[in-house]
Amino acid sequence: MTALEKATGDVVFKFEPFVLHVLCRELQDAQLLHSVAIDSGFKNSGITVGRGGKIMMAVRSTHCLEVPLSHMGKLMVSEEYIEFLIHVANRKMEEN
C-alpha cells in the first residue's frame, strides 16, 4: 500500500488470462484440440494458419481483470477494495 501511495502516475491492477500456444502438425490435430478446449470452457481459443503453413492452436481463458487504482498520483480506491481485488484475482488464477 505504501508503494501505491507514493506513485505519481496511473496505477492499474491487471490480471492476464491463461494462454497456451500449441504448434500442430495437421489441421485435424488443431481442430481436435480446439474442440477439447472449447468444451473445457476455454471460449477464447482459436486456430491460426501462418503464411509458411504453420498451424498454431491457442488455448485461451476468459479470466481477465483490469482495474485502475490511482490516477495522476491520487489513490482512487480503498485498501479494502484492493484486498478484494487480490482475492478475485487469486480465484481467477485457481480457475485458470
C-alpha positions as semicolon CSV with decimal commas, in nm:
position;residue;x (nm);y (nm);z (nm)
1;M;0,000;0,000;0,000
2;T;0,290;0,234;0,076
3;A;0,431;0,195;-0,277
4;L;0,088;0,266;-0,424
5;E;0,054;0,585;-0,219
6;K;0,397;0,702;-0,345
7;A;0,304;0,652;-0,714
8;T;0,290;0,975;-0,913
9;G;0,121;0,842;-1,225
10;D;-0,158;0,600;-1,300
11;V;-0,158;0,253;-1,141
12;V;-0,365;-0,033;-1,279
13;F;-0,428;-0,373;-1,118
14;K;-0,414;-0,623;-1,403
15;F;-0,465;-0,998;-1,423
16;E;-0,397;-1,163;-1,759
17;P;-0,579;-1,479;-1,870
18;F;-0,412;-1,813;-1,927
19;V;-0,277;-1,866;-2,281
20;L;-0,119;-2,184;-2,419
21;H;0,013;-2,194;-2,777
22;V;0,047;-2,536;-2,939
23;L;0,214;-2,588;-3,277
24;C;0,020;-2,864;-3,456
25;R;0,141;-3,088;-3,739
26;E;-0,201;-3,126;-3,903
27;L;-0,514;-2,911;-3,915
28;Q;-0,707;-3,213;-3,784
29;D;-0,493;-3,211;-3,468
30;A;-0,559;-2,841;-3,414
31;Q;-0,933;-2,890;-3,470
32;L;-0,944;-3,172;-3,215
33;L;-0,754;-2,967;-2,958
34;H;-0,980;-2,669;-3,031
35;S;-1,291;-2,879;-2,966
36;V;-1,148;-3,006;-2,637
37;A;-1,051;-2,653;-2,530
38;I;-1,396;-2,509;-2,609
39;D;-1,572;-2,800;-2,435
40;S;-1,348;-2,742;-2,130
41;G;-1,457;-2,379;-2,101
42;F;-1,172;-2,202;-2,284
43;K;-1,410;-1,998;-2,502
44;N;-1,149;-1,761;-2,648
45;S;-0,944;-2,040;-2,806
46;G;-0,864;-2,042;-3,176
47;I;-0,662;-2,177;-3,467
48;T;-0,425;-1,972;-3,681
49;V;-0,255;-2,083;-4,002
50;G;0,056;-1,879;-4,080
51;R;0,200;-1,787;-4,419
52;G;0,453;-2,068;-4,402
53;G;0,180;-2,321;-4,327
54;K;0,241;-2,333;-3,952
55;I;-0,076;-2,439;-3,772
56;M;-0,099;-2,279;-3,427
57;M;-0,370;-2,362;-3,176
58;A;-0,415;-2,113;-2,891
59;V;-0,596;-2,222;-2,577
60;R;-0,715;-1,906;-2,403
61;S;-0,902;-1,846;-2,081
62;T;-1,158;-1,569;-2,043
63;H;-1,045;-1,487;-1,689
64;C;-0,908;-1,134;-1,702
65;L;-0,922;-0,831;-1,476
66;E;-0,805;-0,473;-1,528
67;V;-0,891;-0,207;-1,270
68;P;-0,748;0,144;-1,228
69;L;-0,626;0,207;-0,871
70;S;-0,482;0,558;-0,893
71;H;-0,490;0,848;-1,136
72;M;-0,213;1,108;-1,158
73;G;-0,087;1,002;-0,815
74;K;-0,426;1,014;-0,644
75;L;-0,542;0,684;-0,492
76;M;-0,896;0,618;-0,619
77;V;-0,985;0,307;-0,414
78;S;-0,966;0,187;-0,055
79;E;-0,724;-0,069;0,088
80;E;-1,026;-0,293;0,150
81;Y;-1,112;-0,281;-0,222
82;I;-0,753;-0,371;-0,318
83;E;-0,771;-0,672;-0,085
84;F;-1,098;-0,770;-0,256
85;L;-0,930;-0,743;-0,600
86;I;-0,645;-0,964;-0,482
87;H;-0,898;-1,224;-0,364
88;V;-1,081;-1,211;-0,701
89;A;-0,750;-1,238;-0,896
90;N;-0,635;-1,533;-0,686
91;R;-0,966;-1,708;-0,750
92;K;-0,926;-1,648;-1,123
93;M;-0,572;-1,788;-1,106
94;E;-0,708;-2,106;-0,947
95;E;-0,972;-2,131;-1,224
96;N;-0,702;-2,086;-1,487
